[in-house]
Amino acid sequence: MTPSNAPRPPLEPQRGSSLAGKAYWAMVQRVALTAAAIDAGYILLFLWLGSMPLAAVNVLSIAMYLGAYRLIQKRYNTAALALIWLEVIGHSALGSLLIGWESGFHYYLLMFIPAIVIANTRGYAAPMVLALLAYYLGLHMLSDAVGPLDPLPAHSVKIVNWVHICVVFAMSAALSAFYRRTILIAEARLRKQATRDPLTGLANRSHFDAQATEALERSRRSGAPVTLLLCDVDHFKRVNDQYGHAVGDQVLVAMGQVLADNLREGDVLARWGGEEFLALMPASPLDAASATAERIRAAVARAPLPVGPEPLALTLSFGVALVHGPDDLQAAIARADQALYAAKHAGRNRVQLAGEDAASSTLAAQS
């Protein structure tokens, strides 16, 4: 056993890392400030109604809410929540006992129910809600038994009740809006994580497949040609080896931005893996797509990228292939990959058409 006079370890800050946890504590912090402001208004209300004890109670409540706000700032979240619980439970009891149950102080206890359910992650929500229910009913019975200890006129009690109803409705609506906004933000982040490459922000493979399928279906109905560009950063391994992976990541981000800036809004651009990028260009004939690839290649070769300790001179190689309908997507990617390999084998820093597409383009030019 630890001796009773042994020093206890200092209270450690609790730091939540999840999105839900951060949003919850941000909401609690906002509630603490809002409640302190409301209690400042209650001081004036109870001074006007002639209840000095309740005005004094609200002074203490402001101090407790501001203390909870400060504790959350220092990440002592559990202590802050305990202080808020103590304030609401004590305040509701004092108000109900001093001027009667009909004053509506007990409404604030009901606001704890969604907070308990949302915050609880260890299976204690049901017992805590039942304990809150027992406290609520016990306070009701005690208020009925002892009667108002510091009664106000009936019309004053009615005013207090109306004020409590309005405040609780407003706070419930505000908290609901906060939770809804948090859910929408989380949903957007999850959608982005599921569809975007975390480094470049471009579409990932699965999202590219989904977008490409839709674009190819539209092109099939319209009969417009569709072209694929498969792009690779030349000698990228050398960049990682010489400058480090952090600079390599900067190169990939910069290349993704260059491609995005030079493609059309309706084109589908993705990071295909490693240093490869893939673009689907709907309503784009082979010669137009090749010209776009050549323009991007020339621009990158002409202007070193402003990454790393000094601008890096880099080049790109392209493989270009036509897509003959929705069922030809994977085969077209394979053809573009073969063309890219041929561009690398031929010396890099060039645009290479897929074999059959190059032959078709030559025949079309001769005719």
mmCIF file of C-alpha atoms in Angstrom, residues 39 42-47 49-61 90-100 103 105 150-152 157 160 164:
data_model
loop_
_atom_site.group_PDB
_atom_site.id
_atom_site.type_symbol
_atom_site.label_atom_id
_atom_site.label_comp_id
_atom_site.label_asym_id
_atom_site.label_seq_id
_atom_site.Cartn_x
_atom_site.Cartn_y
_atom_site.Cartn_z
ATOM 1 C CA ASP A 39 -25.472 33.338 -15.827
ATOM 2 C CA TYR A 42 -29.413 35.659 -14.643
ATOM 3 C CA ILE A 43 -27.682 37.801 -12.012
ATOM 4 C CA LEU A 44 -29.527 40.845 -13.350
ATOM 5 C CA LEU A 45 -32.783 38.855 -13.582
ATOM 6 C CA PHE A 46 -32.694 37.672 -9.968
ATOM 7 C CA LEU A 47 -31.611 41.052 -8.661
ATOM 8 C CA LEU A 49 -36.929 39.759 -9.037
ATOM 9 C CA GLY A 50 -35.526 40.236 -5.529
ATOM 10 C CA SER A 51 -33.784 36.875 -5.018
ATOM 11 C CA MET A 52 -30.351 37.712 -3.617
ATOM 12 C CA PRO A 53 -29.452 34.038 -2.914
ATOM 13 C CA LEU A 54 -29.954 33.054 -6.542
ATOM 14 C CA ALA A 55 -28.040 36.110 -7.749
ATOM 15 C CA ALA A 56 -25.143 34.985 -5.546
ATOM 16 C CA VAL A 57 -25.431 31.418 -6.860
ATOM 17 C CA ASN A 58 -25.011 32.710 -10.414
ATOM 18 C CA VAL A 59 -21.875 34.624 -9.437
ATOM 19 C CA LEU A 60 -20.410 31.327 -8.204
ATOM 20 C CA SER A 61 -21.610 29.596 -11.396
ATOM 21 C CA GLY A 90 -25.829 21.971 -7.717
ATOM 22 C CA HIS A 91 -27.402 24.950 -9.476
ATOM 23 C CA SER A 92 -30.508 23.019 -10.471
ATOM 24 C CA ALA A 93 -30.895 21.729 -6.916
ATOM 25 C CA LEU A 94 -30.448 25.128 -5.268
ATOM 26 C CA GLY A 95 -32.796 26.860 -7.699
ATOM 27 C CA SER A 96 -35.489 24.192 -7.376
ATOM 28 C CA LEU A 97 -35.289 24.174 -3.569
ATOM 29 C CA LEU A 98 -35.150 27.949 -3.178
ATOM 30 C CA ILE A 99 -38.036 29.038 -5.427
ATOM 31 C CA GLY A 100 -39.759 25.757 -6.374
ATOM 32 C CA SER A 103 -39.221 27.583 -11.832
ATOM 33 C CA PHE A 105 -34.163 24.875 -13.115
ATOM 34 C CA ASP A 150 -37.005 31.417 -0.464
ATOM 35 C CA PRO A 151 -40.283 31.798 -2.397
ATOM 36 C CA LEU A 152 -40.944 34.390 -5.064
ATOM 37 C CA VAL A 157 -41.636 32.123 -10.832
ATOM 38 C CA VAL A 160 -38.124 32.435 -14.503
ATOM 39 C CA HIS A 164 -35.418 28.786 -18.693
#
